[in-house]
XYZ file of C-alpha atoms in Angstrom:
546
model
C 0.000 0.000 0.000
C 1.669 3.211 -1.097
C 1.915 6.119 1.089
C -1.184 8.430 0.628
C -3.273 4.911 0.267
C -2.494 3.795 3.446
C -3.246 7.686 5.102
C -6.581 7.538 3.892
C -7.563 3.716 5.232
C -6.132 4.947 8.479
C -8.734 7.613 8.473
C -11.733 5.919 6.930
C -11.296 6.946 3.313
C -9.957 4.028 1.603
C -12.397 4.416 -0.977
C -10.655 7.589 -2.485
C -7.206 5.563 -2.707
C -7.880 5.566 -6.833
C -9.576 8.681 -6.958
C -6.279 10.611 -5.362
C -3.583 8.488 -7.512
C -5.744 9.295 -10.547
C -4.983 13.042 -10.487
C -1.931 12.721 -8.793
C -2.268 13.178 -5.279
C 0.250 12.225 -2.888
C 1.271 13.236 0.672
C 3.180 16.263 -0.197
C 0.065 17.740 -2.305
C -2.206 16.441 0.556
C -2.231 19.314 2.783
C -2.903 22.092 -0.176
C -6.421 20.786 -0.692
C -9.434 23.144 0.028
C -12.789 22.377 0.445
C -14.162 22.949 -3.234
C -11.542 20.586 -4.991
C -12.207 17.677 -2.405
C -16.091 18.311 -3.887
C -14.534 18.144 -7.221
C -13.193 15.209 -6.656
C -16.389 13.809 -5.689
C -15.717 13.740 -1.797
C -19.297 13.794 0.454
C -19.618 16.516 2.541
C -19.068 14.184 5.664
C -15.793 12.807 4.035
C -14.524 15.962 3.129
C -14.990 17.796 6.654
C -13.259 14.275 8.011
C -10.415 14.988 5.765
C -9.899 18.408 5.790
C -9.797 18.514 9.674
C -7.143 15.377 10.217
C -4.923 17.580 7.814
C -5.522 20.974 10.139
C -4.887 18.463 13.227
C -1.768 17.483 12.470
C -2.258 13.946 11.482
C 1.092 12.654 11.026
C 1.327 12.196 7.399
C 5.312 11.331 7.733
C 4.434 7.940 8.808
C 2.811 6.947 5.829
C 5.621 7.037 3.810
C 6.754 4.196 1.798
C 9.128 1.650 3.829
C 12.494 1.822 2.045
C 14.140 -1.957 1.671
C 17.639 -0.827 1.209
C 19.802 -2.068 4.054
C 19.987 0.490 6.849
C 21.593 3.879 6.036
C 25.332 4.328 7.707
C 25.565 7.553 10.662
C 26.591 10.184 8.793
C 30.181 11.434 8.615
C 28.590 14.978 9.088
C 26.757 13.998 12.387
C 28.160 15.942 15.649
C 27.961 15.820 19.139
C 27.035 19.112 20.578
C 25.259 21.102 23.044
C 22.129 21.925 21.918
C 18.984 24.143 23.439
C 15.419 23.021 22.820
C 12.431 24.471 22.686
C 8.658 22.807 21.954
C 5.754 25.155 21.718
C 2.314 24.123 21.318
C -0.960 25.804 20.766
C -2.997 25.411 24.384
C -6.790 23.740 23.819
C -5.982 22.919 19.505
C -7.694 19.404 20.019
C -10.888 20.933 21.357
C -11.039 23.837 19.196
C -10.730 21.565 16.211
C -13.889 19.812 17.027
C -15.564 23.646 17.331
C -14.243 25.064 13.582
C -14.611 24.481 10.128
C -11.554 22.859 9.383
C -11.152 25.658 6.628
C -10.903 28.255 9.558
C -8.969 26.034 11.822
C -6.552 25.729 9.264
C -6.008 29.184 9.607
C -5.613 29.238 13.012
C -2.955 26.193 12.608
C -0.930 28.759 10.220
C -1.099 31.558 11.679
C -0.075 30.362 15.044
C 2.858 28.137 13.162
C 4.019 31.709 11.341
C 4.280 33.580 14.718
C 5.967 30.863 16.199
C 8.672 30.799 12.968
C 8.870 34.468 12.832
C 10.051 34.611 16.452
C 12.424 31.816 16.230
C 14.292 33.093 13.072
C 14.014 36.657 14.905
C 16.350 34.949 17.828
C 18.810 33.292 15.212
C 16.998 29.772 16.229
C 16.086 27.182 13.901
C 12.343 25.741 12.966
C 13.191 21.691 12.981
C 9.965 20.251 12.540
C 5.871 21.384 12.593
C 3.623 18.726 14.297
C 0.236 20.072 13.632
C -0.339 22.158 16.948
C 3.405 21.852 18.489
C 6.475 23.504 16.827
C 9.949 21.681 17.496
C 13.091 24.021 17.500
C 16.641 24.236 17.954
C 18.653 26.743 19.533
C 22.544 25.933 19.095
C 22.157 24.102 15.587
C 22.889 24.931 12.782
C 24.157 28.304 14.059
C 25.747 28.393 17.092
C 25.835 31.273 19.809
C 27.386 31.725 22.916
C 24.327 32.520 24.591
C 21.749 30.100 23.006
C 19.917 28.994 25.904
C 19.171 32.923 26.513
C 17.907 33.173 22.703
C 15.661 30.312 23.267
C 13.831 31.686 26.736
C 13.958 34.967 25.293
C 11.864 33.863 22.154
C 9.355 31.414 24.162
C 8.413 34.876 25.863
C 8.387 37.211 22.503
C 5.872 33.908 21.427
C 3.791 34.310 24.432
C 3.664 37.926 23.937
C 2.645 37.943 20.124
C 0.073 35.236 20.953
C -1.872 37.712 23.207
C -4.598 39.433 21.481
C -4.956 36.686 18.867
C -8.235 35.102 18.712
C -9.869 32.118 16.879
C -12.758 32.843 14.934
C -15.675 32.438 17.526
C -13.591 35.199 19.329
C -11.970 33.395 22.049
C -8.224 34.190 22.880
C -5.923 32.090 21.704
C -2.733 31.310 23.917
C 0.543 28.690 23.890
C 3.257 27.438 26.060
C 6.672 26.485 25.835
C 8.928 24.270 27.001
C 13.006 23.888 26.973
C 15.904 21.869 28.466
C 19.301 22.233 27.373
C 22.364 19.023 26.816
C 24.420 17.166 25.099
C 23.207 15.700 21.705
C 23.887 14.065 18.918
C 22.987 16.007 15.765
C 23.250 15.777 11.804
C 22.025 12.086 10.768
C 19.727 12.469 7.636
C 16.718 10.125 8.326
C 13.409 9.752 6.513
C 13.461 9.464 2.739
C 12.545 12.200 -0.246
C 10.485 15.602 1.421
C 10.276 13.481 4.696
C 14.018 13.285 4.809
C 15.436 15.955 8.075
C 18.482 15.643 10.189
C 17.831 14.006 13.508
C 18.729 14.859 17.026
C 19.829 12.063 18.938
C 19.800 12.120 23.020
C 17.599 12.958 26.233
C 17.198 16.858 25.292
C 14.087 16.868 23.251
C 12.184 14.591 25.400
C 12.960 16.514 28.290
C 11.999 19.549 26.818
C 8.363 17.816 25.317
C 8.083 16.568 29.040
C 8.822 20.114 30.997
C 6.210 21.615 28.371
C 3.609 19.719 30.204
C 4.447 21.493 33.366
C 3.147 24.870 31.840
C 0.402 26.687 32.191
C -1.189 28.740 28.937
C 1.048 31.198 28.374
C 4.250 30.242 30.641
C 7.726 29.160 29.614
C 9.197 26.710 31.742
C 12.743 25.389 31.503
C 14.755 22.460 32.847
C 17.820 23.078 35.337
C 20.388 22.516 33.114
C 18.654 25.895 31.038
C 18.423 27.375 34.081
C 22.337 26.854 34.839
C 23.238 29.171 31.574
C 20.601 31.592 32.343
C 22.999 33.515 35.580
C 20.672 36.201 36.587
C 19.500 38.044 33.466
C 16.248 36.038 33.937
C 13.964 35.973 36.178
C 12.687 32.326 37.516
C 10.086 30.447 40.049
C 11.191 26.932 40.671
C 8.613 24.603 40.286
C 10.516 21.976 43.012
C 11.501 18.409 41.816
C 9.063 17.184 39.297
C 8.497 13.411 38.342
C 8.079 13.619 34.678
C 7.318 10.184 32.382
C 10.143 8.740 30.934
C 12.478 10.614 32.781
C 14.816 8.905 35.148
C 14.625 10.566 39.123
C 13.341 13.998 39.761
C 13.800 16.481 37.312
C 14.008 20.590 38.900
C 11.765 22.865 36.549
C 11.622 26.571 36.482
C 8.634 28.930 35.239
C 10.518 32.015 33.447
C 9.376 35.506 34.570
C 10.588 39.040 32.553
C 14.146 40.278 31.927
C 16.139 41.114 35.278
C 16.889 44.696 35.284
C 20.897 44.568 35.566
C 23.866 46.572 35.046
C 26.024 44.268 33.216
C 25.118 41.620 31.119
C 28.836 39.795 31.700
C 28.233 40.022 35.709
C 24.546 38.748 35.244
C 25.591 36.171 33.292
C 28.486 35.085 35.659
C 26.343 35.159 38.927
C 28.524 32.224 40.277
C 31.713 35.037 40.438
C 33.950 36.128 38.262
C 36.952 34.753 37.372
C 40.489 36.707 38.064
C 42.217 38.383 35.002
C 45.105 36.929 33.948
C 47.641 38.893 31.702
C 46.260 42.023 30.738
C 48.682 44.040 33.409
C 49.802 46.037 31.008
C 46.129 46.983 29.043
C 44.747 47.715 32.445
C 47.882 50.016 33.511
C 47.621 52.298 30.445
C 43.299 52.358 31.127
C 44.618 53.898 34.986
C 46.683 56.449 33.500
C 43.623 57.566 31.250
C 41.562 57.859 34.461
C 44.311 59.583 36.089
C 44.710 62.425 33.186
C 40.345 62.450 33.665
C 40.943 63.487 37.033
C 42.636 66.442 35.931
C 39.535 67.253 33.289
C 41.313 65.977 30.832
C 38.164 63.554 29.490
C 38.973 59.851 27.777
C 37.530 57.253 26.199
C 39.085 54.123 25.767
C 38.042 51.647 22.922
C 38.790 48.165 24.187
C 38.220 45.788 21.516
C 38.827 41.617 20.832
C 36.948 38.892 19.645
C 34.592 36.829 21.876
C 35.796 35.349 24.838
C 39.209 37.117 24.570
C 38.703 38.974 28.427
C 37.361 42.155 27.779
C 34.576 42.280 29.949
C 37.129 40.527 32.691
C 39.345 43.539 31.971
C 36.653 45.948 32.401
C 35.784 44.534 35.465
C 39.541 45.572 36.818
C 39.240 48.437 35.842
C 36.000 49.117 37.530
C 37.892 47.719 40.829
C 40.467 49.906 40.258
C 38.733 53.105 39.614
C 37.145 52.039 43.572
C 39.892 53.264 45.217
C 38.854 56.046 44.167
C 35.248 58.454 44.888
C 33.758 58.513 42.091
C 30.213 57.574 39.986
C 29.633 55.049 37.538
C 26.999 55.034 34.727
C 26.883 51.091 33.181
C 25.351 51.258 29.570
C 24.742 47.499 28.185
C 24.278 47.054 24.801
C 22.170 44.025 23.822
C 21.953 41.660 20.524
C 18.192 41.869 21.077
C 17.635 45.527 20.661
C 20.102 46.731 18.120
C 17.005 48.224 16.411
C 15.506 50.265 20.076
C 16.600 53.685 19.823
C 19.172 54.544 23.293
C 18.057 51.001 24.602
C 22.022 51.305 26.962
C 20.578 54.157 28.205
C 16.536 54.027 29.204
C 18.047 50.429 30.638
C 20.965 52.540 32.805
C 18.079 54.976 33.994
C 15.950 52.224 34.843
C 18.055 50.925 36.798
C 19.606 53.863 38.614
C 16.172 55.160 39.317
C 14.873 51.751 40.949
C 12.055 51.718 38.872
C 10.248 48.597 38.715
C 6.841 47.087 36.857
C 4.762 47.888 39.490
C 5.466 51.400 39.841
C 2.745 53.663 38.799
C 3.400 56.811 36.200
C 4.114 59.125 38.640
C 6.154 56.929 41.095
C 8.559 56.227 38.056
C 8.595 60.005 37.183
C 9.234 60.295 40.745
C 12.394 58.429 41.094
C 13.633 59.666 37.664
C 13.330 63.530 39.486
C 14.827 62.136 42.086
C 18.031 60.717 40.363
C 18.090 63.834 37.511
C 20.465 66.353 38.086
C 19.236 69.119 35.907
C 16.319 70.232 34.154
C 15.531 67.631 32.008
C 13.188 65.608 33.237
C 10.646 66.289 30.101
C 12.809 64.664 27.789
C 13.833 61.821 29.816
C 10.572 60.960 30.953
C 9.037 60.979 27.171
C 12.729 58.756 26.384
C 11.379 56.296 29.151
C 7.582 56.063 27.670
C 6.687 57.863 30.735
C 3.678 60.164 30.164
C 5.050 63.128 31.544
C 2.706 65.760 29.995
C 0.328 66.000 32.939
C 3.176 67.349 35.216
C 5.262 69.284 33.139
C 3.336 70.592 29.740
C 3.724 68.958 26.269
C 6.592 69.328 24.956
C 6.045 71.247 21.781
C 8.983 69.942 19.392
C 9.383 68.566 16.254
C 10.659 64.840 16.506
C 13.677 66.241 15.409
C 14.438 68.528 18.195
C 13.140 65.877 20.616
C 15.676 63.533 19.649
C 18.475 66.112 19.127
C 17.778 67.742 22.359
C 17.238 64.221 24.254
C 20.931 63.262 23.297
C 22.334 66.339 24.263
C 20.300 66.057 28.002
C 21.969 62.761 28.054
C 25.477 64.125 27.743
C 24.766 66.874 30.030
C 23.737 64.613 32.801
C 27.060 63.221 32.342
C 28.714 65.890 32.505
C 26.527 67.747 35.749
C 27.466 64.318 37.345
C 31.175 64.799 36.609
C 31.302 68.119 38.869
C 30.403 66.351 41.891
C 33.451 63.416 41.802
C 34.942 61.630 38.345
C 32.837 59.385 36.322
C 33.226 56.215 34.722
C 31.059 55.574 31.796
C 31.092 51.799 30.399
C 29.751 50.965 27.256
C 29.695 47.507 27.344
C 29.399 45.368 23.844
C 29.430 48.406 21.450
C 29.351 45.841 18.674
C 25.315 45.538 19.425
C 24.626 49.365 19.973
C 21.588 51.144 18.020
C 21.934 53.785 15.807
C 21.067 56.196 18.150
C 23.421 55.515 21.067
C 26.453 55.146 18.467
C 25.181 59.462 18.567
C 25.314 59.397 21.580
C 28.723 58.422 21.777
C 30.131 60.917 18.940
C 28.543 63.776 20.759
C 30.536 62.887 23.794
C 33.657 63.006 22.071
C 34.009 67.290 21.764
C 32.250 67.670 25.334
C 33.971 65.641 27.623
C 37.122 66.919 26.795
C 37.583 68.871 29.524
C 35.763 67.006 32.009
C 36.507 64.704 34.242
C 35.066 61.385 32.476
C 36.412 58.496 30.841
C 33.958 56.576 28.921
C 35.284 52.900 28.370
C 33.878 51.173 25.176
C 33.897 47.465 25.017
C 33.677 45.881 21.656
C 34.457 43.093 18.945
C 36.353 43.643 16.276
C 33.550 44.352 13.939
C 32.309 47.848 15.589
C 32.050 50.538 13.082
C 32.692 53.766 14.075
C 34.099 56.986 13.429
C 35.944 58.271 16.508
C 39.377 57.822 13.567
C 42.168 60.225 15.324
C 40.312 61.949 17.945
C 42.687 63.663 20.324
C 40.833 61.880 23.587
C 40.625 58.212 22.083
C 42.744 55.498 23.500
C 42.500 52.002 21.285
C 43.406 48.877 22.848
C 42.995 45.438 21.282
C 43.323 42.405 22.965
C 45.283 39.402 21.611
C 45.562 35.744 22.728
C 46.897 34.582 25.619
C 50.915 32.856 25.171
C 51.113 29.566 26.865
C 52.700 30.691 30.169
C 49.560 32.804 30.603
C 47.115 30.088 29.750
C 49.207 27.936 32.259
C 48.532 30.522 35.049
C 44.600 30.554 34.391
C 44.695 26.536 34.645
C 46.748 26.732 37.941
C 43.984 28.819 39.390
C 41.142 26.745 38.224
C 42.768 23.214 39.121
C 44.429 24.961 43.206
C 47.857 24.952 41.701
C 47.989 21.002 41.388
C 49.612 19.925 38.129
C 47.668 18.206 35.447
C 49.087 14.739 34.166
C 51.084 14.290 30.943
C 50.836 16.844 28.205
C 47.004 17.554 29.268
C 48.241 21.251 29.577
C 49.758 21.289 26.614
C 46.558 19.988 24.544
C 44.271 22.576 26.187
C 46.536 25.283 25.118
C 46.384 23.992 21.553
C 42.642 23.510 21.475
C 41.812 26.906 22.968
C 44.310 28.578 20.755
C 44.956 31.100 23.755
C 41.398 32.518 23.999
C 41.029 32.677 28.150
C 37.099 31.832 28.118
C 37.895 28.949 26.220
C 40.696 27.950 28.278
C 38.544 27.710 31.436
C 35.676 26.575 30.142
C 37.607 23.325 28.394
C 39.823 23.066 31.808
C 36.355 22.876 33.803
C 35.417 20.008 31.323
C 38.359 18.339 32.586
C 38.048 18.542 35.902
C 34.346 17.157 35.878
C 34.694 14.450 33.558
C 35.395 12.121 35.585
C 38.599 11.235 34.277
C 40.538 12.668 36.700
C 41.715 11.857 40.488
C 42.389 14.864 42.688
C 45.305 13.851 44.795
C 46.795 16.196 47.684
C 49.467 17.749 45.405
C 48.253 16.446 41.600
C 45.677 15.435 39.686
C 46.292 11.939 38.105
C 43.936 9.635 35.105
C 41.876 7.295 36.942
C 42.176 3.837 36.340
């Protein structure tokens, strides 16, 4: 029995086997059919409604496809083992509603829900796997990897939950989803299936854990397993669900329901909320960035470009100098840059004021514009409020400009608070991850150049080598770039992580070879190490087991 023959006896229809082969229908073709070409084809009314709504359900089509006899298929040179985040999303209440709709309109509702879903996920540089009628299977980590992919993923289940509210069906009701996500080890990049059926297959406990934590929400909650939670650090917020017994998963399994994005003024210290690691050889980097806040100190105004590629220690560096600078009185002002908003005008800087200010979701309008007076120290509250979304016009007039003089005037406020600050003690301004900034705050940043010249500021930028900019010669514009760690540095980083006990054989040598000197690398792989398993800790050494 061929593939679309055996779909229709599943479902009653056998009688149509000849009909469909006749004009060429097979599974692929199956799910464009509409209502008036089933009639066409001499379908009952009864028959065709059957039809029309397995298709909008889901019915799994992909396991009527023809058997193939060829001996088994070899595992793919291609196929990986990697970490890999996934996420399942389904539409809460489908199977009822599809008893309530035509299956034309629930069709709709099928599509529309699965192009939300899609447009998030490609939004959040994840990847659509597989559609299973109401449920959407997708990958974070694969075929693109990021260095924050568990992030992406939560980050995306809530954009989903947010574009799902204010959809409705067609009888009106709202229409809602959940999501569900666990993070590990997999196997990736086997081709099973045959022909359009054919898809590369993850291989491990991941998915299922994920399918099985999706149970665990409620209609319009993300919840994630512990080992998402784990890469998370504190820029989320979560509410542990406890241990959870989940079917088909071995012991108790720790689940978390994901709240809103933690205000924080850092996204490397959020994201290393277990501590942060000591910098290791960068003295000479971080003695030249004191000797720009010493000249600042005289109103002679910096700004320091620091820039490397990912993982190369510039936030670590940053971090000293921030420690340093404490020796001294003096404010701080932390603007963080985010891959998420590289298109929200000033993001760095509402985020900063938010945060300063203490302003939190529950605050009402004029308890926010309250702590933004409070925090201000000029005049422009107006402008900053309006920046903020804060409706502002009740206490202090409309503001009467054109949205060009808003936004010029708004960037120069910004500078000027700077700069008001910088009378009272030094400041420190940190752009952190200038690679991600908007257009808007890049503005910002030129504006600063002329007027902090003779104030006591030095604005450190953090970035990767891709940042465009056009700061070129200026007079006040340090540029450092960070380069690779040699070995005897990389040697000192695994001497911290490992108590100073040596590592056996040339283990030290091949982590300095497969980190190629980059110093998150390095401790990330020596960490590996350590908990593999391979290793016994002995008083002065570590030694291979066995």
């Amino acid at each position: 029995m061929n593939g679309i023959a055996q779909w229709l006896n599943q479902h009653g229809l056998s009688q149509y086997a000849e009909t469909f082969a006749d004009n060429d229908i097979d599974l692929d073709v199956l799910p464009d059919l509409t209502d008036d070409e089933l009639k066409e084809l001499g379908l009952s009314l009864g028959h065709r409604k059957r039809l029309l709504k397995a298709i909008a359900t889901g019915a799994d089509t992909a396991s009527c496809a023809p058997v193939a006899t060829a001996s088994p298929k070899p595992i793919s040179p291609d196929a990986e083992r990697r970490q890999l985040t996934v996420m399942f999303v389904d539409l809460v209440g489908s199977t009822a509603l599809s008893t309530q709709l035509d299956p034309e309109d629930m069709r709709s509702v099928i599509t529309t829900y699965q192009n939300t879903v899609a447009g998030v996920v490609t939004r959040f540089a994840g990847h659509v796997a597989k559609y299973m009628g109401d449920g959407v299977l997708c990958y974070f980590g694969w075929p693109l990897a990021h260095e924050d992919d568990a992030e992406r993923a939560v980050r995306a289940g809530l954009a989903i939950m947010q574009a799902m509210t204010g959809m409705k069906e067609p009888g009106g009701d709202d229409l809602s989803a959940r999501a569900g996500i666990a993070t590990g080890l997999v196997v990736v990049g086997d081709l099973v299936g045959e022909g359009a059926a054919q898809e590369e297959a993850v291989v491990g406990e991941t998915p299922n854990l994920a399918a099985r934590v999706l149970g665990l929400a409620e209609p319009g909650q993300v919840v994630v397993a512990d080992g998402t939670r784990s890469l998370l650090g504190d820029v989320i917020e979560l509410t542990g669900l406890g241990g959870q017994q989940l079917k088909g998963i071995e012991g108790e399994t720790t689940a978390y329901v994901v709240g809103g994005e933690r205000a924080v003024e850092s996204r490397f210290e959020a994201r290393s909320a277990g501590g942060v690691s000591q910098m290791v050889g960068r003295d000479h980097e971080l003695a030249l960035m004191e000797e720009r806040w010493k000249r600042a100190k005289d109103n002679e105004g910096q700004l320091v470009l620091l820039t490397g590629e990912a993982g190369i220690g510039k936030s670590r560096i940053s971090r000293a100098m921030i420690d340093a600078v404490s020796r001294d009185e003096h404010i701080r002002l932390n603007y963080q840059c985010s891959p998420y908003h590289v298109d929200s005008s000033l993001y760095p800087a509402i985020q900063q004021l938010t945060f300063a200010c203490g302003i939190g979701a529950g605050d009402s309008n004029d308890e926010k514009l309250d702590k933004l007076e409070a925090v201000l120290v000029d005049d422009s509250a107006p402008l900053i409020a309006s920046l903020m979304g804060l409706d502002g016009e009740q206490r202090y007039g409309p503001l009467e400009l054109t949205p060009q003089q808003q936004r010029a005037r708004t960037l120069q406020a910004l500078v000027g608070q700077m700069i008001a600050l910088s009378h009272d003690k030094p400041l420190l301004v940190v752009f952190e991850d200038a690679h991600w900034i908007d257009a808007s705050s890049l503005e910002l940043l030129d504006l600063c150049l002329d007027q902090v010249a003779a104030a006591r500021i030095v604005i450190l930028v953090t970035a990767r080598p891709t940042f465009e900019h056009n700061f070129g010669g200026h007079p006040i514009v340090t540029k450092l770039t960070l380069n690779r760690l040699g070995r005897e540095q990389v040697s000192a980083i695994v001497a911290k992580l490992t108590g100073g006990k040596a590592l056996p054989g040339g283990l030290l040598d091949e982590i300095a070879a497969k980190t190629d000197g980059v110093p998150l690398f390095v401790e990330e792989l020596t960490k590996t190490v350590l908990e593999s398993g391979e290793l016994v800790e002995t008083d002065t050494a570590y030694e291979l087991s066995g």
